[in-house]
Amino acid sequence: MSENQSEEVQQIEKLYEFSERLNASKDKSQNVEDYEGIIKMSKTSMKAKQLASQLIPRYFKFFPSLSTEAFDAHMDCIDDGDLGVRVQAIRGLPLFCKDTPEIISKIVDVLVQLLNTEEPVERDAVHKALMSLIRQDPKASSTALFTHAGVTPTTDDQIREKVLSFIREKVFPLKGELLKPQEEMERHITDLIKQSLEDVTGGEFKMFMDFLTSLSIFGGKAPQERMQELVEIIEGQADLNAQFEVSDTDHIDRLISCLQLALPFFARGAPSSRFLSYLNQHIMPVFDKLPEERKLDLLKALADISPYTTAQEARQLLPSIVQLLKIYMPARKTGEEMNFTYVECLLYAFHHLAHKVPNATNSLCGYKIVTGQPSDRLGEDFSELNKDFTERLTVVEDLTKATLKKLTQGMTEHNKAMSAAKTDEEKASIKTKKQNTTTGLRTCNNILAMTKPLHAKTPPFIGDTNLNLSWKEATKPLASTTTKTTIGGKRPANSNNGSGNNVSAKKGRGSGGAMQSQLVNKAFEGISSYGAGRGGNRNWGRRGGGRGRGQGRGHW
């Protein structure tokens, strides 16, 4: 045995002697020399350091006068160059808090800094130590942990990412075990999350919202005020107090994503007035200036929210919807483009809003609905408005029926092509075309179902949700997000190369198998849910304090 090995053996034996005397002692506080010996041995050989890392926290509570010296020695072991020493010291950290819970916050802070390690064994030890502390004292530990989840001027972004990852992967899945007593701890964790939302990316916000909605206090039996609480959290992220700038695409993405996240809570009774008021005042007046994919996402969100509006909200929003309908339901022989998906969204929203305030359509569309209120305005002549509106409805129906026929023929061709396809690539391509065509067929059928009752002088507006919007049944997001038909226009020269999606509405256009199939494929190519997946998948970056955008450290 070498001299170094012999010395290490003596050190280990000495440590066991210190520990045995401490174990045997009835008043351990009298064994100061033994504890000082353990602290001293933690600065010697590798094996001695590992054993000392177990003993220092074990007897820590008996020697308050040596607490600083003991803790510093233990931290030296955590900073040691040997992995085995570091891991053993990390494992010992929760033991410091077993009888001295007042230092939990300090120990959590230490462990959080260690989350940045690249060594898998060391990282696993940190995770287990943190989980041990959370089980010991869920409230104090979670409070300390969440101080690193928010953004402050001194925040280390890399450490914050590690903390959020740990919370998502280790803490949230065990909420049933860790959050006890349940209601008290769920309320506590909700408050901690609220404090962490000052500056988050879209992905981080969705993570927190998914967790909150999984808590029993926000479950199926939760009262309406709890739904309102969740909506208020979402409203805070949507920047509804900010002046809207149409060039601020990050704000647009944030707004649309938040609106989509809030939809389930509107359906459960939470008020949508702040969102609708902001949309009506700031977004609808500049709708034509929005990027195309944002327009579609916004219209789909408006369609989804429309069944849950109040009569007052419906009356305020309806004029904007009618104005957009007149833009996107083209008059005959104008050469305008018709976007089927836009029209489906707008008609759906129109029906539900008009169902809440039917007499508001008298001055907007020329209907003659009698409610006995002054707002009926029956003494005024709106016949020209009604003529224009119903003519546009007829144009929409003619285009929709023609396109429906082409889509049906196109589906037959797709089925034949699928039977003849030999490679997986061919089959995948045809499957995508069939999905697009199926969604297009649903869109057309929905439009016809919604235009038919609107020809009456007093239409029976749709007020239920039995009509399934076409994109809600889409099997997966596809490439494009718009569906257009040009009235009286020629087929674009570039339609064969995949960059055009216009269908001519003139009789006889597209007759003939190949050309007609190409046109139909283009007509409803790539309809998807909100452009980026149902549930609000838009990217947005951290705000960076204030209104600066796009600094995100990872997006939704």
Coordinates of C-alpha atoms in Angstrom, one line a residue:
M1 CA 0.0 0.0 0.0
S2 CA 1.4 3.4 -1.0
E3 CA 1.9 6.2 1.5
N4 CA -1.0 8.2 0.0
Q5 CA -3.3 5.2 0.2
S6 CA -2.3 4.5 3.8
E7 CA -3.0 8.2 4.7
E8 CA -6.4 8.0 3.0
V9 CA -7.3 4.9 5.0
Q10 CA -6.3 6.7 8.2
Q11 CA -8.5 9.7 7.3
I12 CA -11.5 7.4 6.6
E13 CA -11.0 5.6 9.9
K14 CA -10.7 8.9 11.7
L15 CA -14.0 10.1 10.2
Y16 CA -15.7 6.9 11.3
E17 CA -14.5 7.5 14.8
F18 CA -15.9 11.0 14.8
S19 CA -19.2 9.7 13.6
E20 CA -19.4 6.9 16.1
R21 CA -18.8 9.2 19.0
L22 CA -21.4 11.6 17.7
N23 CA -23.9 8.8 17.3
A24 CA -23.3 7.6 20.8
S25 CA -23.4 11.0 22.4
K26 CA -26.7 11.9 24.1
D27 CA -25.8 15.6 23.9
K28 CA -24.1 15.9 20.6
S29 CA -23.5 19.6 20.9
Q30 CA -20.8 18.8 23.4
N31 CA -18.8 16.9 20.7
V32 CA -17.5 20.1 19.1
E33 CA -14.0 18.6 18.4
D34 CA -15.5 15.7 16.6
Y35 CA -17.5 17.9 14.3
E36 CA -14.6 20.2 13.7
G37 CA -12.6 17.1 12.8
I38 CA -15.1 16.1 10.2
I39 CA -15.0 19.6 8.7
K40 CA -11.2 19.4 8.6
M41 CA -11.2 16.0 6.9
S42 CA -13.5 17.3 4.2
K43 CA -10.4 19.1 2.9
T44 CA -8.2 16.0 2.5
S45 CA -8.3 13.0 0.2
M46 CA -11.0 12.2 -2.3
K47 CA -12.6 9.3 -0.3
A48 CA -12.5 11.4 2.9
K49 CA -14.3 14.3 1.1
Q50 CA -17.0 11.9 -0.1
L51 CA -17.6 10.5 3.5
A52 CA -17.3 14.0 5.1
S53 CA -20.0 15.2 2.6
Q54 CA -22.4 12.7 4.2
L55 CA -21.5 13.6 7.8
I56 CA -21.4 17.4 7.7
P57 CA -25.1 17.8 6.9
R58 CA -26.1 14.9 9.2
Y59 CA -24.8 16.6 12.4
F60 CA -25.2 20.2 11.1
K61 CA -28.1 21.2 13.3
F62 CA -26.2 20.4 16.6
F63 CA -23.5 23.0 16.0
P64 CA -25.0 26.4 15.1
S65 CA -21.7 28.1 16.0
L66 CA -19.9 26.1 13.3
S67 CA -22.7 26.5 10.7
T68 CA -20.9 28.9 8.4
E69 CA -17.6 26.9 8.5
A70 CA -19.4 23.7 7.9
F71 CA -21.5 24.9 5.0
D72 CA -18.5 26.5 3.4
A73 CA -16.6 23.2 3.7
H74 CA -19.5 21.4 2.1
M75 CA -19.7 24.0 -0.7
D76 CA -16.0 23.4 -1.4
C77 CA -16.8 19.7 -1.9
I78 CA -19.6 20.7 -4.4
D79 CA -16.9 22.7 -6.3
D80 CA -14.4 19.9 -6.2
G81 CA -12.8 18.7 -9.4
D82 CA -13.7 15.1 -8.7
L83 CA -17.2 14.1 -10.0
G84 CA -17.7 11.5 -7.2
V85 CA -17.1 14.1 -4.5
R86 CA -19.4 16.6 -6.2
V87 CA -22.3 14.1 -6.5
Q88 CA -21.9 13.0 -2.9
A89 CA -22.0 16.6 -1.7
I90 CA -25.1 17.4 -3.8
R91 CA -26.9 14.4 -2.4
G92 CA -26.2 15.7 1.1
L93 CA -27.7 19.2 0.5
P94 CA -31.3 18.3 1.4
L95 CA -30.1 16.9 4.7
F96 CA -29.2 20.4 5.8
C97 CA -32.9 21.3 5.7
K98 CA -34.3 18.3 7.4
D99 CA -34.1 19.9 10.8
T100 CA -33.4 23.5 9.8
P101 CA -36.2 24.3 7.3
E102 CA -35.4 28.0 7.4
I103 CA -32.4 27.5 5.0
I104 CA -34.5 25.7 2.3
S105 CA -34.5 28.8 0.2
K106 CA -30.7 29.0 0.3
I107 CA -30.2 25.3 -0.5
V108 CA -32.7 25.6 -3.5
D109 CA -30.6 28.6 -4.8
V110 CA -27.5 26.5 -4.6
L111 CA -29.1 23.6 -6.5
V112 CA -30.6 25.8 -9.1
Q113 CA -27.1 27.1 -10.0
L114 CA -26.0 23.5 -10.3
L115 CA -28.7 22.7 -12.9
N116 CA -26.3 24.0 -15.5
T117 CA -24.0 21.0 -15.2
E118 CA -23.2 19.0 -18.3
E119 CA -22.5 15.8 -16.4
P120 CA -25.6 13.5 -16.5
V121 CA -24.9 11.8 -13.2
E122 CA -24.4 15.2 -11.5
R123 CA -27.5 16.6 -13.1
D124 CA -29.5 13.6 -11.9
A125 CA -28.3 14.2 -8.4
V126 CA -29.4 17.8 -8.6
H127 CA -32.8 16.8 -9.8
K128 CA -33.2 14.3 -7.0
A129 CA -32.0 16.7 -4.4
L130 CA -34.5 19.4 -5.6
M131 CA -37.4 16.9 -5.6
S132 CA -36.4 15.8 -2.1
L133 CA -36.7 19.4 -0.9
I134 CA -40.0 19.9 -2.6
R135 CA -41.4 16.8 -0.9
Q136 CA -40.0 18.0 2.5
D137 CA -41.6 21.5 2.2
P138 CA -43.6 22.0 -1.0
K139 CA -44.5 25.6 -0.2
A140 CA -41.0 27.0 0.7
S141 CA -39.2 25.0 -2.0
S142 CA -41.6 25.9 -4.8
T143 CA -41.4 29.6 -3.7
A144 CA -37.6 29.5 -3.9
L145 CA -37.6 27.6 -7.2
F146 CA -40.0 30.0 -8.9
T147 CA -37.9 33.0 -8.0
H148 CA -35.6 31.7 -10.8
A149 CA -38.5 31.2 -13.3
G150 CA -39.2 34.9 -13.7
V151 CA -37.1 37.5 -15.6
T152 CA -35.2 40.2 -13.7
P153 CA -32.3 42.5 -14.6
T154 CA -29.9 39.9 -13.2
T155 CA -31.5 36.8 -14.7
D156 CA -29.2 34.3 -16.2
D157 CA -31.1 33.1 -19.2
Q158 CA -29.4 29.7 -19.3
I159 CA -30.1 29.0 -15.7
R160 CA -33.7 30.1 -16.2
E161 CA -34.2 27.7 -19.1
K162 CA -32.9 24.9 -16.9
V163 CA -35.3 25.8 -14.1
L164 CA -38.3 26.0 -16.5
S165 CA -37.3 22.6 -18.0
F166 CA -37.1 21.1 -14.5
I167 CA -40.5 22.5 -13.5
R168 CA -42.0 21.2 -16.7
E169 CA -40.5 17.7 -16.7
K170 CA -40.2 16.9 -13.0
V171 CA -42.5 19.1 -10.9
F172 CA -45.7 19.5 -13.0
P173 CA -46.2 15.7 -13.7
L174 CA -46.2 15.0 -10.0
K175 CA -48.6 17.8 -9.0
G176 CA -51.0 15.3 -7.4
E177 CA -48.3 14.0 -5.0
L178 CA -46.5 17.3 -4.4
L179 CA -49.3 19.9 -4.1
K180 CA -50.7 19.0 -0.6
P181 CA -52.9 20.2 0.9
Q182 CA -54.4 20.4 -2.5
E183 CA -56.4 23.6 -2.7
E184 CA -54.0 25.6 -0.6
M185 CA -51.0 24.5 -2.7
E186 CA -52.7 24.8 -6.0
R187 CA -53.6 28.4 -5.1
H188 CA -50.0 29.0 -4.0
I189 CA -48.5 27.6 -7.2
T190 CA -51.0 29.7 -9.2
D191 CA -49.8 32.8 -7.5
L192 CA -46.2 31.9 -8.2
I193 CA -46.9 31.3 -11.9
K194 CA -48.6 34.7 -12.2
Q195 CA -45.5 36.3 -10.8
S196 CA -43.4 34.5 -13.4
L197 CA -45.3 35.7 -16.4
E198 CA -44.0 39.2 -16.7
D199 CA -41.8 38.4 -19.6
V200 CA -42.2 34.9 -21.2
T201 CA -42.2 33.5 -24.7
G202 CA -45.2 31.9 -26.3
G203 CA -44.1 28.4 -25.5
E204 CA -43.4 29.2 -21.9
F205 CA -46.8 30.9 -21.5
K206 CA -48.6 27.9 -23.0
M207 CA -46.7 25.6 -20.7
F208 CA -47.9 27.5 -17.6
M209 CA -51.4 27.8 -18.9
D210 CA -51.6 24.0 -19.7
F211 CA -50.5 23.4 -16.1
L212 CA -53.0 25.8 -14.6
T213 CA -55.9 24.3 -16.5
S214 CA -54.9 20.9 -15.2
L215 CA -55.4 22.0 -11.5
S216 CA -58.6 21.0 -9.7
I217 CA -59.3 24.6 -8.8
F218 CA -59.8 25.3 -12.5
G219 CA -61.4 22.0 -13.3
G220 CA -64.8 21.1 -14.7
K221 CA -66.6 22.1 -11.5
A222 CA -64.8 25.4 -11.0
P223 CA -67.0 28.5 -10.7
Q224 CA -67.2 31.2 -13.4
E225 CA -64.9 33.5 -11.5
R226 CA -62.1 31.0 -11.8
M227 CA -62.5 31.0 -15.6
Q228 CA -62.4 34.8 -15.4
E229 CA -59.1 34.6 -13.5
L230 CA -57.6 32.5 -16.3
V231 CA -58.8 34.9 -18.9
E232 CA -57.4 37.9 -17.0
I233 CA -54.0 36.1 -17.0
I234 CA -54.3 35.7 -20.8
E235 CA -55.4 39.3 -21.2
G236 CA -52.2 40.4 -19.5
Q237 CA -50.1 38.5 -22.1
A238 CA -52.2 39.9 -25.0
D239 CA -51.1 43.5 -24.3
L240 CA -54.7 44.8 -24.5
N241 CA -53.6 48.1 -22.9
A242 CA -51.0 48.7 -25.7
Q243 CA -51.6 50.8 -28.8
F244 CA -51.8 48.5 -31.7
E245 CA -49.3 48.9 -34.6
V246 CA -50.1 46.8 -37.7
S247 CA -46.3 46.4 -38.4
D248 CA -45.8 44.7 -35.0
T249 CA -46.2 41.1 -36.1
D250 CA -45.1 39.8 -32.8
H251 CA -48.0 41.6 -31.1
I252 CA -50.4 40.2 -33.7
D253 CA -49.1 36.7 -33.1
R254 CA -49.4 37.2 -29.3
L255 CA -52.9 38.6 -29.6
I256 CA -54.2 35.8 -31.8
S257 CA -52.6 33.1 -29.7
C258 CA -54.0 34.5 -26.5
L259 CA -57.4 34.8 -28.1
Q260 CA -57.3 31.1 -29.1
L261 CA -56.1 30.1 -25.6
A262 CA -58.9 32.0 -24.0
L263 CA -61.7 30.4 -26.1
P264 CA -62.4 27.4 -23.8
F265 CA -62.8 29.8 -20.9
F266 CA -65.2 32.0 -22.8
A267 CA -67.2 28.8 -23.5
R268 CA -67.3 28.3 -19.7
G269 CA -68.7 31.7 -19.0
A270 CA -65.7 34.0 -18.7
P271 CA -66.3 37.4 -20.3
S272 CA -64.7 38.2 -23.6
S273 CA -65.5 41.9 -23.6
R274 CA -61.9 43.2 -23.3
F275 CA -60.7 41.0 -26.2
L276 CA -63.6 42.0 -28.4
S277 CA -63.4 45.6 -27.5
Y278 CA -59.7 45.7 -28.5
L279 CA -60.3 43.8 -31.7
N280 CA -63.1 46.1 -32.7
Q281 CA -61.3 49.3 -31.9
H282 CA -57.8 48.5 -33.0
I283 CA -57.7 45.5 -35.3
M284 CA -60.8 45.5 -37.4
P285 CA -60.2 49.1 -38.8
V286 CA -56.8 48.0 -40.2
F287 CA -57.8 44.4 -41.1
D288 CA -56.9 44.9 -44.7
K289 CA -53.3 45.8 -43.7
L290 CA -52.7 42.6 -41.8
P291 CA -50.5 39.8 -43.3
E292 CA -52.7 37.2 -45.1
E293 CA -52.0 34.3 -42.7
R294 CA -52.9 36.6 -39.7
K295 CA -56.1 37.6 -41.4
L296 CA -57.2 33.9 -41.6
D297 CA -56.2 33.1 -38.0
L298 CA -58.0 36.2 -36.8
L299 CA -61.2 35.3 -38.7
K300 CA -61.2 31.8 -37.4
A301 CA -60.8 33.0 -33.9
L302 CA -63.6 35.5 -34.4
A303 CA -65.8 32.7 -35.7
D304 CA -65.0 30.5 -32.7
I305 CA -65.6 33.3 -30.2
S306 CA -68.9 34.5 -31.7
P307 CA -71.2 32.0 -30.0
Y308 CA -70.1 33.3 -26.6
T309 CA -70.6 37.0 -27.0
T310 CA -73.2 39.0 -25.1
A311 CA -75.9 41.0 -26.9
Q312 CA -74.0 44.3 -26.3
E313 CA -70.7 42.8 -27.6
A314 CA -72.6 41.4 -30.7
R315 CA -74.1 44.8 -31.4
Q316 CA -70.7 46.5 -31.3
L317 CA -68.9 43.9 -33.4
L318 CA -71.6 43.2 -36.0
P319 CA -71.0 46.3 -38.2
S320 CA -67.3 45.3 -38.7
I321 CA -68.3 41.7 -39.6
V322 CA -70.9 42.9 -42.2
Q323 CA -68.3 45.3 -43.7
L324 CA -65.9 42.5 -44.1
L325 CA -68.6 40.3 -45.6
K326 CA -69.3 43.0 -48.2
I327 CA -65.6 43.0 -49.0
Y328 CA -65.2 39.2 -49.3
M329 CA -68.6 38.3 -50.8
P330 CA -68.0 39.8 -54.2
A331 CA -70.5 41.4 -56.5
R332 CA -71.1 39.8 -59.9
K333 CA -68.7 40.4 -62.8
T334 CA -66.2 42.5 -60.8
G335 CA -63.2 40.2 -61.2
E336 CA -62.7 40.2 -57.4
E337 CA -61.4 37.2 -55.7
M338 CA -63.5 35.1 -53.3
N339 CA -61.8 33.5 -50.4
F340 CA -64.0 30.6 -49.4
T341 CA -62.5 30.1 -45.9
Y342 CA -62.8 33.8 -45.1
V343 CA -66.5 33.8 -46.2
E344 CA -67.1 30.7 -44.1
C345 CA -65.7 32.4 -41.0
L346 CA -67.5 35.6 -41.5
L347 CA -70.9 34.0 -42.2
Y348 CA -70.5 31.9 -39.1
A349 CA -69.7 34.9 -37.0
F350 CA -72.5 36.9 -38.6
H351 CA -75.1 34.3 -37.8
H352 CA -74.1 34.0 -34.2
L353 CA -73.8 37.8 -33.6
A354 CA -77.1 38.5 -35.4
H355 CA -78.8 35.8 -33.4
K356 CA -78.0 37.8 -30.3
V357 CA -79.2 41.1 -31.8
P358 CA -81.4 40.3 -34.9
N359 CA -82.8 43.8 -35.3
A360 CA -79.2 45.2 -35.7
T361 CA -79.2 43.6 -39.2
N362 CA -82.1 45.9 -40.3
S363 CA -79.8 48.9 -40.9
L364 CA -76.8 46.8 -41.8
C365 CA -78.4 44.4 -44.3
G366 CA -81.9 45.7 -45.0
Y367 CA -83.8 43.0 -43.1
K368 CA -87.1 43.8 -41.5
I369 CA -87.0 42.2 -38.0
V370 CA -89.5 43.5 -35.5
T371 CA -88.5 43.5 -31.8
G372 CA -90.5 46.5 -30.7
Q373 CA -87.3 48.4 -29.9
P374 CA -86.3 51.8 -31.4
S375 CA -83.2 50.1 -32.8
D376 CA -85.6 48.3 -35.3
R377 CA -85.5 51.4 -37.4
L378 CA -88.5 50.1 -39.4
G379 CA -89.5 53.6 -40.6
E380 CA -86.3 53.9 -42.7
D381 CA -85.7 52.5 -46.1
F382 CA -82.8 50.0 -46.3
S383 CA -84.0 48.2 -49.4
E384 CA -80.9 49.0 -51.4
L385 CA -78.7 47.5 -48.7
N386 CA -80.9 44.3 -48.7
K387 CA -80.7 44.1 -52.5
D388 CA -76.9 44.4 -52.5
F389 CA -76.5 41.9 -49.7
T390 CA -78.8 39.3 -51.2
E391 CA -77.2 39.7 -54.6
R392 CA -73.8 39.0 -53.1
L393 CA -75.2 36.0 -51.3
T394 CA -76.4 34.7 -54.7
V395 CA -73.0 35.2 -56.2
V396 CA -71.4 33.3 -53.3
E397 CA -73.8 30.5 -53.7
D398 CA -73.2 30.2 -57.5
L399 CA -69.5 30.1 -57.0
T400 CA -69.8 27.7 -54.2
K401 CA -72.0 25.2 -56.1
A402 CA -69.7 25.4 -59.1
T403 CA -66.6 24.7 -56.9
L404 CA -68.4 22.0 -55.0
K405 CA -69.0 20.2 -58.3
K406 CA -65.4 20.5 -59.3
L407 CA -64.2 19.3 -55.9
T408 CA -66.5 16.3 -56.1
Q409 CA -65.0 15.5 -59.5
G410 CA -61.6 16.1 -58.2
M411 CA -62.1 13.6 -55.3
T412 CA -63.1 10.9 -57.8
E413 CA -59.8 11.6 -59.7
H414 CA -57.8 11.4 -56.5
N415 CA -59.4 8.1 -55.6
K416 CA -58.4 6.7 -59.0
A417 CA -54.9 8.1 -58.7
M418 CA -54.5 6.5 -55.3
S419 CA -55.4 3.1 -56.7
A420 CA -52.8 3.6 -59.4
A421 CA -50.1 5.0 -57.1
K422 CA -47.1 2.8 -56.6
T423 CA -44.6 4.7 -54.4
D424 CA -45.1 6.0 -50.9
E425 CA -44.2 9.4 -52.1
E426 CA -47.0 9.4 -54.7
K427 CA -49.5 8.1 -52.1
A428 CA -48.6 10.7 -49.6
S429 CA -49.0 13.5 -52.2
I430 CA -52.4 12.2 -53.2
K431 CA -53.5 11.8 -49.6
T432 CA -52.7 15.5 -49.0
K433 CA -54.7 16.4 -52.0
K434 CA -57.6 14.3 -50.7
Q435 CA -57.4 16.0 -47.3
N436 CA -57.5 19.4 -49.0
T437 CA -60.4 18.5 -51.1
T438 CA -62.3 17.0 -48.2
T439 CA -61.9 20.3 -46.2
G440 CA -62.9 22.2 -49.3
L441 CA -66.1 20.2 -49.6
R442 CA -66.9 20.9 -45.9
T443 CA -66.2 24.6 -46.4
C444 CA -68.6 24.7 -49.5
N445 CA -71.3 22.8 -47.7
N446 CA -71.1 25.1 -44.7
I447 CA -71.3 28.2 -46.8
L448 CA -74.4 26.9 -48.6
A449 CA -76.0 26.0 -45.2
M450 CA -75.4 29.5 -43.9
T451 CA -76.4 31.5 -47.0
K452 CA -79.7 29.8 -47.6
P453 CA -81.6 31.2 -44.6
L454 CA -80.3 34.7 -45.2
H455 CA -82.5 35.2 -48.3
A456 CA -85.6 35.6 -46.1
K457 CA -86.8 39.0 -45.0
T458 CA -86.6 37.9 -41.4
P459 CA -83.9 35.2 -41.4
P460 CA -83.7 32.5 -38.8
F461 CA -80.1 33.2 -37.7
I462 CA -78.1 30.2 -36.5
G463 CA -77.5 30.4 -32.8
D464 CA -76.2 26.9 -32.0
T465 CA -72.9 25.2 -32.6
N466 CA -74.2 22.2 -34.5
L467 CA -72.5 23.4 -37.7
N468 CA -68.9 22.2 -37.6
L469 CA -66.5 24.7 -39.0
S470 CA -64.4 23.0 -41.8
W471 CA -61.0 23.4 -40.3
K472 CA -61.9 21.8 -37.0
E473 CA -62.0 18.5 -38.7
A474 CA -58.8 18.9 -40.7
T475 CA -56.6 15.9 -40.1
K476 CA -53.4 17.9 -40.0
P477 CA -52.0 21.3 -40.8
L478 CA -51.1 21.7 -44.4
A479 CA -49.0 24.1 -46.4
S480 CA -51.2 27.0 -47.4
T481 CA -54.0 28.8 -45.5
T482 CA -56.3 30.4 -48.1
T483 CA -58.9 29.3 -50.5
K484 CA -59.7 31.7 -53.4
T485 CA -61.8 31.8 -56.5
T486 CA -61.6 34.6 -59.1
I487 CA -64.8 35.7 -60.6
G488 CA -64.7 36.0 -64.3
G489 CA -60.9 35.8 -64.3
K490 CA -58.5 33.6 -66.3
R491 CA -56.5 30.8 -64.9
P492 CA -53.1 32.3 -63.9
A493 CA -50.2 31.2 -66.0
N494 CA -48.3 30.0 -63.0
S495 CA -51.0 27.7 -61.6
N496 CA -49.3 24.6 -62.9
N497 CA -46.1 25.2 -60.9
G498 CA -47.8 25.3 -57.5
S499 CA -47.8 29.0 -56.9
G500 CA -51.4 29.8 -57.8
N501 CA -54.7 28.8 -56.2
N502 CA -57.3 30.6 -58.2
V503 CA -60.3 28.9 -59.9
S504 CA -62.1 30.5 -62.8
A505 CA -65.8 31.0 -62.2
K506 CA -66.6 31.3 -65.9
K507 CA -68.7 28.4 -67.4
G508 CA -66.6 25.9 -69.1
R509 CA -63.3 26.9 -67.5
G510 CA -61.5 23.9 -66.2
S511 CA -63.4 21.4 -68.3
G512 CA -61.3 18.5 -69.2
G513 CA -59.7 16.1 -66.7
A514 CA -56.1 17.2 -66.1
M515 CA -56.7 21.0 -66.2
Q516 CA -59.9 20.7 -64.0
S517 CA -58.1 18.5 -61.5
Q518 CA -55.2 21.0 -61.2
L519 CA -57.7 23.9 -60.6
V520 CA -59.6 22.0 -58.0
N521 CA -56.4 21.0 -56.2
K522 CA -55.4 24.7 -56.1
A523 CA -58.7 25.9 -55.0
F524 CA -58.7 24.5 -51.5
E525 CA -55.0 23.8 -51.1
G526 CA -53.7 23.6 -47.5
I527 CA -56.5 24.8 -45.3
S528 CA -55.3 24.4 -41.7
S529 CA -56.3 25.4 -38.3
Y530 CA -55.2 28.9 -37.4
G531 CA -52.2 28.5 -39.7
A532 CA -50.1 26.9 -37.1
G533 CA -52.1 24.2 -35.3
R534 CA -55.2 24.3 -33.1
G535 CA -54.8 25.9 -29.7
G536 CA -52.6 28.9 -30.5
N537 CA -49.3 27.9 -31.8
R538 CA -47.9 31.3 -33.0
N539 CA -44.4 32.3 -32.1
W540 CA -43.8 35.3 -29.9
G541 CA -40.7 36.4 -28.2
R542 CA -40.0 37.7 -24.7
R543 CA -40.9 41.3 -24.3
G544 CA -37.6 42.1 -22.8
G545 CA -39.3 44.4 -20.3
G546 CA -41.7 46.9 -21.8
R547 CA -42.9 46.6 -25.3
G548 CA -39.8 45.4 -27.1
R549 CA -40.5 42.2 -29.1
G550 CA -38.8 39.3 -30.7
Q551 CA -36.0 38.7 -28.2
G552 CA -37.4 35.3 -27.6
R553 CA -35.1 32.5 -26.4
G554 CA -37.2 29.8 -28.0
H555 CA -40.6 30.1 -29.5
W556 CA -43.9 28.3 -29.5

